[in-house]
């Protein structure tokens, strides 16, 4: 899917969406993340400074805190 343009279907995503992106990602640049965030109605973007494409592996503590916060927020509705 890396080379597939999905921009036309992203606005159809109806659930809260969390994007976690490394600001040094060369496989899928941060500009792509910003575009995706703007096209998904209820999306948020967390940028991991200094991380590449596998930011969740490069900073697992931050990933866990961000994901836990996101999931807890949704559970408290």
Short mmCIF file of C-alpha atoms in Angstrom, two decimals, residues 16-49:
data_model
loop_
_atom_site.label_atom_id
_atom_site.label_comp_id
_atom_site.label_asym_id
_atom_site.label_seq_id
_atom_site.Cartn_x
_atom_site.Cartn_y
_atom_site.Cartn_z
CA UNK A 16 -11.18 8.29 16.20
CA UNK A 17 -7.77 7.72 14.64
CA UNK A 18 -4.34 8.14 16.18
CA UNK A 19 -1.31 8.57 13.92
CA UNK A 20 2.10 8.13 15.54
CA UNK A 21 4.89 9.17 13.19
CA UNK A 22 8.63 9.56 13.33
CA UNK A 23 9.77 12.96 12.12
CA UNK A 24 12.76 11.32 10.42
CA UNK A 25 10.65 8.73 8.54
CA UNK A 26 12.06 8.47 5.02
CA UNK A 27 9.75 5.62 3.90
CA UNK A 28 6.62 7.68 4.55
CA UNK A 29 7.58 11.31 5.25
CA UNK A 30 5.94 13.40 7.96
CA UNK A 31 4.28 15.50 5.25
CA UNK A 32 2.25 12.39 4.35
CA UNK A 33 1.17 12.07 7.98
CA UNK A 34 -0.03 15.67 8.00
CA UNK A 35 -2.02 15.05 4.83
CA UNK A 36 -3.57 11.89 6.27
CA UNK A 37 -4.44 13.70 9.51
CA UNK A 38 -6.15 16.48 7.57
CA UNK A 39 -8.26 14.02 5.56
CA UNK A 40 -9.50 11.78 8.41
CA UNK A 41 -12.30 13.61 10.23
CA UNK A 42 -11.37 12.66 13.82
CA UNK A 43 -7.62 12.14 13.55
CA UNK A 44 -4.75 13.23 15.72
CA UNK A 45 -1.04 13.15 14.96
CA UNK A 46 1.76 12.59 17.44
CA UNK A 47 5.24 13.19 16.08
CA UNK A 48 8.13 11.25 17.60
CA UNK A 49 11.23 13.44 17.44
#
